[in-house]
Amino acid sequence: MKKYEGGSADITFDSVRCIHARECVRGLPAVFDADRRPWVDPEGASADEIAAVVRRCPTGALHAIRKDGGAEEAPGPATIAVGEDGPLWVRGAVVVENNDGAPIARDTRVALCRCGQSRHKPLCDGAHTDAEFTAPGCGSTDPGNGAVETPSDPEELTFHTVPDGPLLVSGEYRLHRDDEKPSHEEGGALCRCGSSRNKPFCDGSHKRVEFRAE
Ligand code: FES
């Protein structure tokens, strides 16, 4: 994790979680410039501008630490957008934990692998591109467009990894399978091997393909 210090806000960057969605360099090039070293300059914009663009980072690789004490609120209700040919884009009060219940991530934004190829499972590391993973889904990483209806104390959405199997979800969420209207869901088992015929849900195919993941 790298930290770039600024007058109105510090910016943290976790390169492991960055899959080059490029929302930052498109949204605020004065601050985020991949051709400059260092590539992040928090002095290039106000804390409000930085926070607004950082919130668009769909993987949670970027975070802003405002000097005025303002903090990013988890959007509610939680949303899961099934990425076209890509990961599950999750927003909300998100907790990702391993089979023992140990936390892997606690964040407002995460990208979860659903192709089965990430080296950082259950988080996406962009491996779906090299794997040429294809599956229908949303074109947008945030089809709910940051909808915040209950910003105070939203319910947590927890993902629990099953060894060699799916992600078990606890909590309520809006599921965007495509760019049309989302469905309301509660709980479920989401495929992370890439082989289900009922994506994004698990249909047991992980056994047939001998999926291996902790
Ligand atoms: S994890 Fe893919 S079918 Fe179960």
Coordinates of C-alpha atoms and ligand atoms in Angstrom, one line a residue:
M1 CA 0.0 0.0 0.0
K2 CA 1.4 3.4 -1.0
K3 CA 0.4 6.7 0.6
Y4 CA 0.6 10.0 -1.3
E5 CA 0.4 13.0 1.1
G6 CA -1.4 16.2 0.3
G7 CA -2.6 19.4 2.0
S8 CA -6.4 18.7 1.8
A9 CA -6.3 14.9 1.4
D10 CA -3.9 12.0 1.4
I11 CA -4.5 9.3 -1.2
T12 CA -3.7 5.6 -0.6
F13 CA -3.1 3.1 -3.5
D14 CA -3.1 -0.7 -3.3
S15 CA -1.5 -1.9 -6.5
V16 CA -2.6 -5.5 -5.9
R17 CA -6.2 -4.4 -6.2
C18 CA -5.8 -2.1 -9.2
I19 CA -7.0 -3.7 -12.5
H20 CA -6.7 -0.4 -14.5
A21 CA -10.3 0.5 -14.7
R22 CA -8.8 4.0 -15.4
E23 CA -11.7 5.9 -13.7
C24 CA -9.0 8.0 -11.9
V25 CA -6.8 9.0 -14.8
R26 CA -9.9 9.8 -16.9
G27 CA -11.7 11.6 -14.1
L28 CA -8.9 13.8 -12.6
P29 CA -5.8 13.8 -14.7
A30 CA -4.2 16.7 -12.7
V31 CA -4.0 14.3 -9.8
F32 CA -3.7 10.9 -11.5
D33 CA -1.3 10.7 -14.4
A34 CA 0.2 7.3 -15.3
D35 CA 3.0 8.9 -17.3
R36 CA 4.2 11.1 -14.3
R37 CA 6.4 10.1 -11.4
P38 CA 5.0 9.9 -8.8
W39 CA 1.8 9.2 -10.7
V40 CA -0.4 10.6 -7.9
D41 CA -0.3 14.3 -6.9
P42 CA -2.9 15.1 -4.3
E43 CA -2.1 18.8 -4.6
G44 CA -3.7 18.8 -8.1
A45 CA -7.3 19.1 -6.8
S46 CA -9.5 19.9 -3.8
A47 CA -10.5 17.2 -1.3
D48 CA -14.1 17.1 -2.7
E49 CA -12.8 16.6 -6.3
I50 CA -10.4 13.8 -5.1
A51 CA -13.1 12.1 -3.0
A52 CA -15.6 12.1 -5.9
V53 CA -13.2 10.5 -8.3
V54 CA -11.7 8.0 -5.8
R55 CA -15.3 6.8 -5.2
R56 CA -15.5 5.8 -8.8
C57 CA -12.5 3.4 -8.4
P58 CA -14.5 0.1 -8.6
T59 CA -11.9 -2.2 -7.0
G60 CA -11.1 -0.1 -3.8
A61 CA -7.5 0.2 -4.9
L62 CA -7.7 4.0 -4.2
H63 CA -8.9 5.7 -1.1
A64 CA -8.9 9.3 0.0
I65 CA -8.1 10.4 3.6
R66 CA -9.5 13.8 3.9
K67 CA -7.8 16.3 6.3
D68 CA -11.2 17.8 7.2
G69 CA -12.3 14.5 8.7
G70 CA -14.9 13.6 6.0
A71 CA -15.1 9.9 5.3
E72 CA -16.5 7.9 2.4
E73 CA -19.9 6.5 3.3
A74 CA -20.9 3.1 2.2
P75 CA -23.7 3.3 -0.3
G76 CA -26.8 1.5 0.6
P77 CA -28.5 -0.7 -0.3
A78 CA -25.5 -2.8 -1.4
T79 CA -25.2 -3.6 -5.1
I80 CA -23.5 -6.4 -7.0
A81 CA -23.0 -5.7 -10.7
V82 CA -22.1 -8.7 -12.7
G83 CA -19.3 -7.4 -15.0
E84 CA -19.5 -8.3 -18.6
D85 CA -16.6 -10.7 -19.3
G86 CA -15.2 -9.5 -15.9
P87 CA -15.6 -9.6 -12.1
L88 CA -18.4 -9.0 -9.7
W89 CA -18.3 -5.3 -8.9
V90 CA -19.6 -4.8 -5.3
R91 CA -20.5 -1.6 -3.5
G92 CA -21.8 -1.2 0.0
A93 CA -20.6 -2.0 3.5
V94 CA -18.7 -5.0 2.2
V95 CA -16.9 -7.6 4.2
V96 CA -14.9 -10.4 2.4
E97 CA -13.7 -13.2 4.6
N98 CA -12.0 -16.5 4.1
N99 CA -13.3 -19.9 5.2
D100 CA -12.1 -19.4 8.7
G101 CA -13.9 -16.1 9.0
A102 CA -10.6 -14.1 8.9
P103 CA -11.2 -10.8 7.1
I104 CA -9.6 -10.4 3.6
A105 CA -11.2 -7.0 2.9
R106 CA -13.6 -4.6 4.6
D107 CA -14.4 -1.8 2.2
T108 CA -17.1 0.2 0.3
R109 CA -15.9 -1.1 -3.1
V110 CA -14.4 -4.4 -4.1
A111 CA -14.0 -6.5 -7.3
L112 CA -14.5 -10.2 -6.8
C113 CA -13.1 -12.8 -9.2
R114 CA -15.7 -14.9 -11.1
C115 CA -13.5 -16.3 -13.8
G116 CA -11.5 -18.6 -11.5
Q117 CA -8.1 -17.4 -12.7
S118 CA -7.1 -14.6 -10.3
R119 CA -3.9 -15.1 -8.3
H120 CA -5.4 -13.1 -5.5
K121 CA -8.7 -14.9 -5.1
P122 CA -11.3 -14.0 -4.0
L123 CA -10.3 -10.6 -5.3
C124 CA -10.0 -9.8 -9.0
D125 CA -6.5 -9.2 -10.3
G126 CA -7.5 -8.7 -14.0
A127 CA -6.7 -12.2 -15.0
H128 CA -10.0 -12.5 -16.8
T129 CA -8.6 -10.5 -19.7
D130 CA -5.7 -12.9 -20.4
A131 CA -8.0 -15.9 -19.8
E132 CA -10.4 -14.4 -22.4
F133 CA -13.3 -15.0 -20.0
T134 CA -16.6 -14.3 -21.6
A135 CA -19.9 -14.1 -19.8
P136 CA -22.8 -11.7 -20.1
G137 CA -23.2 -8.8 -17.7
C138 CA -23.2 -5.1 -17.2
G139 CA -21.1 -2.7 -19.2
S140 CA -20.8 -0.4 -16.2
T141 CA -18.9 -1.0 -13.0
D142 CA -21.5 1.0 -11.1
P143 CA -24.9 0.6 -12.8
G144 CA -26.6 1.8 -9.6
N145 CA -24.6 5.0 -10.1
G146 CA -23.6 5.3 -6.5
A147 CA -27.2 5.3 -5.4
V148 CA -27.3 6.2 -1.7
E149 CA -30.7 5.8 -0.1
T150 CA -29.8 4.8 3.4
P151 CA -26.3 6.2 3.9
S152 CA -26.4 5.9 7.7
D153 CA -25.3 2.6 9.0
P154 CA -26.2 0.3 6.0
E155 CA -26.4 -3.4 6.5
E156 CA -23.2 -5.3 5.9
L157 CA -22.9 -7.5 2.9
T158 CA -20.6 -10.4 3.7
F159 CA -18.8 -12.7 1.3
H160 CA -17.4 -16.0 2.7
T161 CA -15.2 -18.2 0.6
V162 CA -15.9 -21.9 0.3
P163 CA -12.8 -23.9 -0.4
D164 CA -12.8 -25.1 -4.0
G165 CA -16.3 -23.7 -4.3
P166 CA -18.4 -20.6 -4.4
L167 CA -18.7 -17.4 -2.5
L168 CA -21.5 -17.4 0.0
V169 CA -23.2 -14.1 0.4
S170 CA -25.0 -12.9 3.6
G171 CA -27.2 -9.9 3.5
E172 CA -29.5 -8.1 1.1
Y173 CA -28.4 -6.5 -2.2
R174 CA -29.5 -5.3 -5.6
L175 CA -28.2 -7.6 -8.3
H176 CA -27.5 -6.0 -11.7
R177 CA -27.1 -8.9 -14.1
D178 CA -27.2 -6.5 -17.1
D179 CA -27.8 -2.8 -17.7
E180 CA -31.6 -3.2 -17.2
K181 CA -33.5 -3.2 -13.9
P182 CA -31.8 -4.8 -11.0
S183 CA -33.4 -7.6 -8.9
H184 CA -33.6 -7.6 -5.1
E185 CA -31.7 -10.6 -3.6
E186 CA -30.8 -11.9 -0.2
G187 CA -28.0 -14.3 0.4
G188 CA -27.0 -16.9 -2.2
A189 CA -23.9 -18.8 -3.5
L190 CA -22.1 -17.0 -6.3
C191 CA -19.9 -18.8 -8.8
R192 CA -16.2 -18.0 -8.6
C193 CA -14.9 -20.9 -10.8
G194 CA -16.2 -19.4 -14.1
S195 CA -18.0 -22.6 -15.2
S196 CA -21.6 -22.3 -13.8
R197 CA -24.3 -22.5 -16.4
N198 CA -26.4 -20.3 -14.1
K199 CA -24.0 -17.4 -13.6
P200 CA -23.7 -15.4 -11.5
F201 CA -24.9 -18.2 -9.1
C202 CA -23.2 -21.5 -8.4
D203 CA -24.7 -24.6 -9.9
G204 CA -22.2 -27.1 -8.6
S205 CA -20.1 -27.1 -11.8
H206 CA -17.0 -26.3 -9.6
K207 CA -16.9 -30.1 -8.8
R208 CA -17.1 -31.1 -12.5
V209 CA -14.2 -28.7 -13.5
E210 CA -12.2 -29.6 -10.3
F211 CA -11.9 -26.0 -9.3
R212 CA -9.2 -25.4 -6.7
A213 CA -9.1 -22.3 -4.5
E214 CA -8.7 -21.9 -0.7
Ligands
FES1 S1 -18.2 -22.0 -7.9 FE1 -18.6 -22.0 -10.1 S2 -20.3 -23.5 -10.2 FE2 -19.9 -23.4 -8.1

